[in-house]
């Protein structure tokens, strides 16, 4: 049997590789998809794959695709689930799609991934693979053998697989980094400083604020500090700049797909800044009614992405609405980075609905006297209810 395995070089995928060879008698082709993990990880992934006897290793650079097809859509939808900017969730779709592409090219019989049975990623991988290649067998060894981390560590040692000194489960891409497990599993304890790599401790970040500007066209960021650049570069730069200020640390209790509550820690500097800026621009150009409906559409979109349902036609329908609103989301947002926070301090747009002449306290713009008759009849239901007094 020929199996294509999604491979990061971490514990779960190394153990999966050996299990596929040993227990399924498989020839394994490992695939590492680059969605912006920092590059030292790729070299070690390839080295490990070879050491462990993969018949072939494939590296796919999907950074531009990830940003264009996934991250940009998420910015337009203010993609966020319970305070988490969907960093890992979004990247699973291009990664799984590439596993399918390689499997078809290599005429593989099966596709495998290293997910355990407790998390969310298994949904995203399984849904993508079974939608795009329903004829291929799907194998998740760690889940199938119901393995614990302790078992995996012992098994890995037998094959000389080096185990990270730090016992966390980490995942990373351009849109953020997630850290789970070990001491973080006690949600009453603060995360130790050593879990963070993209962000500096805010109490040690520069005291002097940093001013930046972001330009958006149709809801998508196109320039930073007046310089046009592609999405990958812009996000990389922002991760660096905002990371120095300790911006984008997220520590939450998250409701996983299976109904488990989990303590999740994230670092997402660029995502935090861009989502903040995008929302500020929307507030300037969209009507109150549009904003009200959009926040519900955005929420539904984010739920689909989180829950592995990228291929649901509802996403296309929601995006039709989202894209129609984004035509006007053009303009510039100015921000100030201070320790731990990115503040919006200015916004402007050719499509702005803000009218200083009308709203200003300092001038006459419309007949204010006439407004008294509006307030008289405003919210009549509530007034009638309170005036009756006897209704329970
Ligand atoms: N809870 C996040 C999500 O569901 C992060 C998952 C992290 N995955 C991992 N294999 N470490 O998207």
Short mmCIF file of C-alpha atoms and ligand atoms in Angstrom, two decimals:
data_model
loop_
_atom_site.label_atom_id
_atom_site.label_comp_id
_atom_site.label_asym_id
_atom_site.label_seq_id
_atom_site.Cartn_x
_atom_site.Cartn_y
_atom_site.Cartn_z
CA UNK A 1 0.00 0.00 0.00
CA UNK A 2 1.21 3.50 -0.84
CA UNK A 3 0.25 6.13 1.68
CA UNK A 4 0.63 9.90 1.57
CA UNK A 5 1.14 11.27 5.09
CA UNK A 6 0.81 14.89 6.17
CA UNK A 7 4.09 15.38 7.99
CA UNK A 8 5.37 18.17 10.22
CA UNK A 9 8.13 16.22 11.94
CA UNK A 10 6.42 16.54 15.31
CA UNK A 11 5.70 13.66 17.66
CA UNK A 12 2.28 12.66 16.28
CA UNK A 13 3.36 12.62 12.65
CA UNK A 14 6.65 10.78 13.37
CA UNK A 15 4.78 8.11 15.32
CA UNK A 16 2.21 7.91 12.52
CA UNK A 17 4.96 7.34 9.98
CA UNK A 18 6.42 4.41 11.90
CA UNK A 19 2.98 2.92 12.63
CA UNK A 20 2.04 3.08 8.95
CA UNK A 21 5.16 1.13 8.04
CA UNK A 22 4.91 -1.37 10.88
CA UNK A 23 1.24 -2.03 11.21
CA UNK A 24 -0.09 -1.30 7.73
CA UNK A 25 2.96 -2.45 5.84
CA UNK A 26 2.88 0.80 3.91
CA UNK A 27 5.31 2.70 1.73
CA UNK A 28 4.99 6.21 3.06
CA UNK A 29 5.37 9.45 1.12
CA UNK A 30 5.62 12.34 3.55
CA UNK A 31 4.29 15.75 2.60
CA UNK A 32 5.05 19.01 4.36
CA UNK A 33 2.90 21.94 3.32
CA UNK A 34 4.39 25.36 3.95
CA UNK A 35 1.71 27.72 5.25
CA UNK A 36 4.24 30.02 6.89
CA UNK A 37 5.69 27.98 9.74
CA UNK A 38 9.15 29.35 10.45
CA UNK A 39 11.62 27.65 8.16
CA UNK A 40 13.78 25.69 10.58
CA UNK A 41 10.87 23.30 10.89
CA UNK A 42 11.05 22.25 7.24
CA UNK A 43 14.66 21.13 7.27
CA UNK A 44 14.11 19.02 10.35
CA UNK A 45 10.89 17.57 8.89
CA UNK A 46 12.66 16.40 5.77
CA UNK A 47 15.60 15.02 7.73
CA UNK A 48 13.32 13.12 10.08
CA UNK A 49 11.20 11.73 7.27
CA UNK A 50 14.29 10.30 5.62
CA UNK A 51 15.71 8.92 8.86
CA UNK A 52 12.45 7.16 9.55
CA UNK A 53 12.37 5.57 6.14
CA UNK A 54 9.88 7.55 4.09
CA UNK A 55 10.15 6.47 0.44
CA UNK A 56 9.79 10.05 -0.69
CA UNK A 57 9.42 13.49 0.87
CA UNK A 58 7.50 16.31 -0.81
CA UNK A 59 7.63 19.98 0.20
CA UNK A 60 4.86 22.26 -1.02
CA UNK A 61 5.05 26.03 -0.75
CA UNK A 62 1.43 27.09 -0.23
CA UNK A 63 2.05 30.42 1.47
CA UNK A 64 0.65 32.68 -1.25
CA UNK A 65 -2.30 30.37 -1.77
CA UNK A 66 -2.98 30.24 1.96
CA UNK A 67 -3.08 34.02 2.21
CA UNK A 68 -5.02 34.68 -0.99
CA UNK A 69 -7.63 31.97 -0.75
CA UNK A 70 -8.05 31.59 3.00
CA UNK A 71 -6.60 34.41 5.11
CA UNK A 72 -7.99 37.20 2.92
CA UNK A 73 -11.47 35.67 2.99
CA UNK A 74 -11.18 35.45 6.73
CA UNK A 75 -10.21 39.11 7.06
CA UNK A 76 -13.23 40.10 4.98
CA UNK A 77 -15.40 37.97 7.28
CA UNK A 78 -13.68 39.21 10.48
CA UNK A 79 -13.05 35.50 11.04
CA UNK A 80 -13.02 34.71 14.71
CA UNK A 81 -14.37 31.90 16.92
CA UNK A 82 -14.75 32.60 20.64
CA UNK A 83 -11.86 35.08 20.46
CA UNK A 84 -9.61 32.85 18.32
CA UNK A 85 -8.75 34.20 14.83
CA UNK A 86 -9.01 30.69 13.27
CA UNK A 87 -5.28 30.58 12.53
CA UNK A 88 -4.83 26.82 12.54
CA UNK A 89 -8.35 25.96 11.36
CA UNK A 90 -7.94 27.97 8.14
CA UNK A 91 -4.62 26.39 7.25
CA UNK A 92 -5.92 22.84 7.50
CA UNK A 93 -7.90 23.20 4.27
CA UNK A 94 -5.00 24.03 1.93
CA UNK A 95 -2.83 21.49 3.74
CA UNK A 96 -5.38 18.70 3.33
CA UNK A 97 -6.07 19.74 -0.28
CA UNK A 98 -2.37 19.38 -1.05
CA UNK A 99 -2.28 15.93 0.51
CA UNK A 100 -5.02 14.99 -1.93
CA UNK A 101 -3.18 16.52 -4.92
CA UNK A 102 0.03 14.68 -4.06
CA UNK A 103 -1.87 11.43 -3.44
CA UNK A 104 -3.50 11.60 -6.87
CA UNK A 105 -0.20 12.42 -8.54
CA UNK A 106 1.62 9.62 -6.74
CA UNK A 107 -1.22 7.14 -7.29
CA UNK A 108 -1.45 6.48 -3.58
CA UNK A 109 -4.05 4.17 -2.05
CA UNK A 110 -4.53 6.15 1.11
CA UNK A 111 -3.99 9.46 2.84
CA UNK A 112 -2.95 9.68 6.48
CA UNK A 113 -2.65 12.39 9.09
CA UNK A 114 -1.42 12.53 12.66
CA UNK A 115 -4.54 13.81 14.40
CA UNK A 116 -5.65 12.41 17.70
CA UNK A 117 -9.31 11.68 18.36
CA UNK A 118 -9.81 14.60 20.73
CA UNK A 119 -9.16 17.70 18.69
CA UNK A 120 -10.71 19.69 15.89
CA UNK A 121 -8.16 19.15 13.17
CA UNK A 122 -9.38 15.61 12.44
CA UNK A 123 -12.69 17.12 11.28
CA UNK A 124 -11.00 19.56 8.91
CA UNK A 125 -8.65 16.92 7.47
CA UNK A 126 -11.25 14.18 7.18
CA UNK A 127 -13.89 16.46 5.66
CA UNK A 128 -11.48 17.87 3.08
CA UNK A 129 -9.95 14.54 2.09
CA UNK A 130 -13.24 12.67 1.88
CA UNK A 131 -14.83 15.49 -0.12
CA UNK A 132 -11.99 15.84 -2.63
CA UNK A 133 -11.00 12.17 -2.88
CA UNK A 134 -13.81 9.96 -1.60
CA UNK A 135 -12.25 6.88 -3.22
CA UNK A 136 -9.06 7.05 -1.16
CA UNK A 137 -8.68 5.29 2.17
CA UNK A 138 -8.20 7.61 5.13
CA UNK A 139 -5.95 6.61 8.00
CA UNK A 140 -5.25 8.38 11.28
CA UNK A 141 -2.98 5.96 13.17
CA UNK A 142 -2.79 7.87 16.45
CA UNK A 143 -6.58 8.01 16.57
CA UNK A 144 -7.11 4.44 15.37
CA UNK A 145 -4.93 2.91 18.07
CA UNK A 146 -6.28 5.28 20.70
CA UNK A 147 -2.78 6.25 21.78
CA UNK A 148 -1.78 8.44 24.70
CA UNK A 149 1.06 10.87 24.56
CA UNK A 150 3.03 8.76 27.04
CA UNK A 151 2.71 5.71 24.78
CA UNK A 152 3.81 7.81 21.81
CA UNK A 153 6.87 9.12 23.66
CA UNK A 154 7.99 5.59 24.60
CA UNK A 155 7.38 4.34 21.06
CA UNK A 156 9.24 7.30 19.57
CA UNK A 157 12.28 6.70 21.80
CA UNK A 158 12.49 3.16 20.47
CA UNK A 159 13.11 4.62 17.00
CA UNK A 160 15.47 7.31 18.18
CA UNK A 161 12.98 10.08 17.42
CA UNK A 162 14.14 13.10 19.41
CA UNK A 163 11.42 14.44 21.66
CA UNK A 164 11.11 18.19 22.15
CA UNK A 165 12.32 19.30 25.53
CA UNK A 166 9.07 21.16 26.00
CA UNK A 167 6.05 18.93 26.22
CA UNK A 168 3.59 21.19 24.37
CA UNK A 169 1.58 20.47 21.26
CA UNK A 170 2.38 23.34 18.93
CA UNK A 171 1.10 24.33 15.55
CA UNK A 172 2.12 27.33 13.52
CA UNK A 173 1.48 29.27 10.34
CA UNK A 174 1.50 32.84 9.03
CA UNK A 175 -1.83 33.61 10.68
CA UNK A 176 -0.79 32.47 14.15
CA UNK A 177 0.60 29.86 16.48
CA UNK A 178 -1.22 27.61 18.92
CA UNK A 179 0.19 26.00 22.03
CA UNK A 180 -1.65 23.29 23.94
CA UNK A 181 -1.07 20.64 26.57
CA UNK A 182 1.19 20.05 29.56
CA UNK A 183 0.91 22.73 32.27
CA UNK A 184 -1.48 24.73 30.07
CA UNK A 185 -4.09 22.04 30.78
CA UNK A 186 -4.63 23.63 34.19
CA UNK A 187 -6.67 26.67 33.20
CA UNK A 188 -6.27 28.25 36.63
CA UNK A 189 -2.53 28.72 36.04
CA UNK A 190 -1.04 31.46 33.89
CA UNK A 191 0.82 30.31 30.78
CA UNK A 192 4.57 30.13 31.43
CA UNK A 193 6.59 32.65 29.45
CA UNK A 194 8.42 29.89 27.54
CA UNK A 195 5.32 29.00 25.49
CA UNK A 196 5.60 32.26 23.58
CA UNK A 197 7.87 32.68 20.57
CA UNK A 198 6.26 35.25 18.30
CA UNK A 199 5.43 37.80 20.96
CA UNK A 200 7.51 39.52 23.57
CA UNK A 201 6.25 39.81 27.15
CA UNK A 202 4.28 43.10 27.00
CA UNK A 203 5.97 44.26 30.20
CA UNK A 204 9.31 43.99 28.38
CA UNK A 205 8.21 45.53 25.10
CA UNK A 206 9.29 49.02 23.99
CA UNK A 207 7.78 51.88 25.99
CA UNK A 208 7.78 54.17 23.00
CA UNK A 209 4.62 53.68 20.91
CA UNK A 210 4.90 52.76 17.25
CA UNK A 211 2.62 54.35 14.67
CA UNK A 212 1.68 52.37 11.60
CA UNK A 213 -0.79 52.74 8.74
CA UNK A 214 -2.64 50.08 6.78
CA UNK A 215 -4.36 50.48 3.46
CA UNK A 216 -7.28 48.28 2.44
CA UNK A 217 -8.88 47.70 -0.94
CA UNK A 218 -12.13 45.77 -1.09
CA UNK A 219 -11.58 44.56 2.44
CA UNK A 220 -8.07 43.29 1.80
CA UNK A 221 -4.86 44.82 3.18
CA UNK A 222 -2.65 46.02 0.32
CA UNK A 223 -0.13 48.41 1.87
CA UNK A 224 1.75 48.92 5.12
CA UNK A 225 3.12 52.36 6.00
CA UNK A 226 2.39 53.56 2.48
CA UNK A 227 4.28 50.72 0.78
CA UNK A 228 2.33 48.30 -1.38
CA UNK A 229 3.24 44.67 -0.83
CA UNK A 230 1.89 41.19 -1.28
CA UNK A 231 -0.13 39.62 1.52
CA UNK A 232 2.55 37.19 2.67
CA UNK A 233 5.15 39.93 3.11
CA UNK A 234 2.68 42.26 4.79
CA UNK A 235 1.66 39.61 7.31
CA UNK A 236 5.26 38.59 7.98
CA UNK A 237 6.24 42.19 8.63
CA UNK A 238 3.27 42.80 10.91
CA UNK A 239 3.94 39.62 12.89
CA UNK A 240 7.42 40.96 13.55
CA UNK A 241 6.39 44.54 14.37
CA UNK A 242 3.38 43.70 16.53
CA UNK A 243 5.14 40.72 18.13
CA UNK A 244 7.74 43.09 19.60
CA UNK A 245 4.92 44.89 21.39
CA UNK A 246 3.45 41.68 22.78
CA UNK A 247 0.33 42.17 20.68
CA UNK A 248 -1.88 39.17 19.90
CA UNK A 249 -1.49 36.89 22.89
CA UNK A 250 -4.74 35.03 23.41
CA UNK A 251 -5.54 32.76 26.38
CA UNK A 252 -9.06 31.33 26.26
CA UNK A 253 -11.35 28.47 27.17
CA UNK A 254 -12.55 27.22 23.82
CA UNK A 255 -15.53 25.00 23.02
CA UNK A 256 -14.18 22.31 20.73
CA UNK A 257 -16.26 20.61 18.06
CA UNK A 258 -16.73 17.49 20.18
CA UNK A 259 -18.21 19.50 23.01
CA UNK A 260 -15.06 19.52 25.12
CA UNK A 261 -13.86 22.70 26.72
CA UNK A 262 -10.15 23.24 26.21
CA UNK A 263 -7.65 25.81 27.40
CA UNK A 264 -6.03 27.25 24.31
CA UNK A 265 -3.15 29.66 24.06
CA UNK A 266 -2.40 31.50 20.83
CA UNK A 267 -0.06 34.09 19.45
CA UNK A 268 -1.46 35.93 16.46
CA UNK A 269 0.12 39.38 16.18
CA UNK A 270 -0.64 40.17 12.53
CA UNK A 271 -4.12 38.67 12.68
CA UNK A 272 -5.00 40.72 15.76
CA UNK A 273 -3.83 43.95 14.13
CA UNK A 274 -5.45 43.34 10.74
CA UNK A 275 -8.80 42.24 12.13
CA UNK A 276 -8.91 45.28 14.41
CA UNK A 277 -8.09 47.62 11.52
CA UNK A 278 -10.54 45.97 9.14
CA UNK A 279 -13.40 46.23 11.60
CA UNK A 280 -12.62 49.88 12.22
CA UNK A 281 -12.83 50.58 8.50
CA UNK A 282 -16.11 48.68 8.15
CA UNK A 283 -17.58 50.75 10.98
CA UNK A 284 -16.84 53.85 8.92
CA UNK A 285 -18.28 52.73 5.58
CA UNK A 286 -21.10 50.27 6.24
CA UNK A 287 -24.55 51.26 7.44
CA UNK A 288 -25.79 50.26 10.87
CA UNK A 289 -28.13 47.72 9.24
CA UNK A 290 -25.35 46.22 7.15
CA UNK A 291 -23.05 45.98 10.15
CA UNK A 292 -25.77 44.31 12.20
CA UNK A 293 -26.45 41.60 9.67
CA UNK A 294 -22.80 41.24 8.77
CA UNK A 295 -21.77 40.45 12.31
CA UNK A 296 -24.18 37.50 12.20
CA UNK A 297 -22.99 36.40 8.77
CA UNK A 298 -19.36 36.68 9.93
CA UNK A 299 -20.11 34.56 12.96
CA UNK A 300 -21.75 31.86 10.86
CA UNK A 301 -18.84 31.91 8.40
CA UNK A 302 -16.37 31.50 11.27
CA UNK A 303 -18.37 28.63 12.72
CA UNK A 304 -18.30 26.79 9.41
CA UNK A 305 -14.54 27.23 9.13
CA UNK A 306 -13.95 26.15 12.72
CA UNK A 307 -16.19 23.10 12.40
CA UNK A 308 -14.51 21.65 9.32
CA UNK A 309 -17.32 22.69 7.00
CA UNK A 310 -15.40 24.68 4.39
CA UNK A 311 -17.14 22.81 1.57
CA UNK A 312 -20.67 23.61 2.68
CA UNK A 313 -22.45 25.65 -0.01
CA UNK A 314 -23.61 27.98 2.73
CA UNK A 315 -20.07 29.37 2.80
CA UNK A 316 -20.42 30.45 -0.84
CA UNK A 317 -23.70 32.14 -0.06
CA UNK A 318 -22.34 33.95 2.97
CA UNK A 319 -19.32 35.06 0.93
CA UNK A 320 -21.60 36.49 -1.76
CA UNK A 321 -23.02 38.82 0.88
CA UNK A 322 -19.64 39.51 2.45
CA UNK A 323 -18.01 40.34 -0.91
CA UNK A 324 -20.82 42.67 -1.82
CA UNK A 325 -20.22 44.67 1.37
CA UNK A 326 -16.44 44.68 0.86
CA UNK A 327 -16.64 46.65 -2.38
CA UNK A 328 -16.76 49.76 -0.21
CA UNK A 329 -14.18 48.72 2.35
CA UNK A 330 -11.44 50.88 0.88
CA UNK A 331 -9.27 53.29 2.80
CA UNK A 332 -6.65 53.75 5.43
CA UNK A 333 -6.40 52.97 9.10
CA UNK A 334 -3.80 54.42 11.40
CA UNK A 335 -2.78 52.49 14.47
CA UNK A 336 -0.62 52.89 17.52
CA UNK A 337 1.19 49.91 19.01
CA UNK A 338 1.63 50.08 22.76
CA UNK A 339 2.62 47.19 25.05
CA UNK A 340 0.10 44.38 24.51
CA UNK A 341 -2.28 46.38 22.34
CA UNK A 342 -2.86 47.80 18.87
CA UNK A 343 -5.13 50.83 19.02
CA UNK A 344 -6.95 52.35 16.09
CA UNK A 345 -6.29 56.08 16.19
CA UNK A 346 -7.44 57.21 12.75
CA UNK A 347 -9.47 56.01 9.77
CA UNK A 348 -10.40 57.48 6.39
CA UNK A 349 -12.18 56.24 3.30
CA UNK A 350 -13.60 57.58 0.05
CA UNK A 351 -16.75 55.58 0.90
CA UNK A 352 -17.05 56.96 4.42
CA UNK A 353 -20.60 57.49 5.69
CA UNK A 354 -19.33 59.72 8.46
CA UNK A 355 -20.38 63.31 7.78
CA UNK A 356 -18.75 65.85 10.02
CA UNK A 357 -20.99 68.65 8.76
CA UNK A 358 -24.09 66.81 9.92
CA UNK A 359 -22.88 65.27 13.16
CA UNK A 360 -20.81 68.15 14.56
CA UNK A 361 -21.88 69.70 17.87
CA UNK A 362 -20.52 72.98 16.63
CA UNK A 363 -22.87 73.78 13.82
CA UNK A 364 -26.49 73.75 12.76
CA UNK A 365 -27.14 71.07 10.17
CA UNK A 366 -30.77 70.03 10.44
CA UNK A 367 -33.90 71.07 12.26
CA UNK A 368 -33.17 69.70 15.74
CA UNK A 369 -36.53 70.91 17.10
CA UNK A 370 -38.30 68.49 14.79
CA UNK A 371 -36.54 65.57 16.48
CA UNK A 372 -38.70 66.01 19.59
CA UNK A 373 -41.59 64.45 17.69
CA UNK A 374 -39.42 61.49 16.80
CA UNK A 375 -38.41 60.72 20.39
CA UNK A 376 -42.06 61.00 21.45
CA UNK A 377 -42.98 57.91 19.46
CA UNK A 378 -39.75 56.00 19.75
CA UNK A 379 -40.01 52.50 21.26
CA UNK A 380 -43.76 52.76 21.91
CA UNK A 381 -44.11 49.09 22.89
CA UNK A 382 -41.78 49.43 25.85
CA UNK A 383 -43.39 52.63 26.99
CA UNK A 384 -46.87 51.09 26.90
CA UNK A 385 -45.65 48.06 28.84
CA UNK A 386 -44.10 50.16 31.62
CA UNK A 387 -47.08 52.50 31.84
CA UNK A 388 -49.53 49.62 32.40
CA UNK A 389 -47.54 48.47 35.42
CA UNK A 390 -49.72 45.41 36.00
CA UNK A 391 -48.35 43.23 33.23
CA UNK A 392 -46.03 40.47 34.39
N1 LIG B 1 -7.96 24.84 18.90
C1 LIG B 1 -7.41 25.29 17.67
C2 LIG B 1 -8.26 24.89 16.50
O1 LIG B 1 -9.09 24.06 16.65
C3 LIG B 1 -5.96 24.91 17.52
C4 LIG B 1 -5.69 23.52 17.09
C5 LIG B 1 -4.23 23.23 17.21
N2 LIG B 1 -3.86 21.99 16.62
C6 LIG B 1 -2.78 21.28 16.95
N3 LIG B 1 -2.62 20.18 16.31
N4 LIG B 1 -1.94 21.64 17.85
O2 LIG B 1 -8.14 25.40 15.44
#
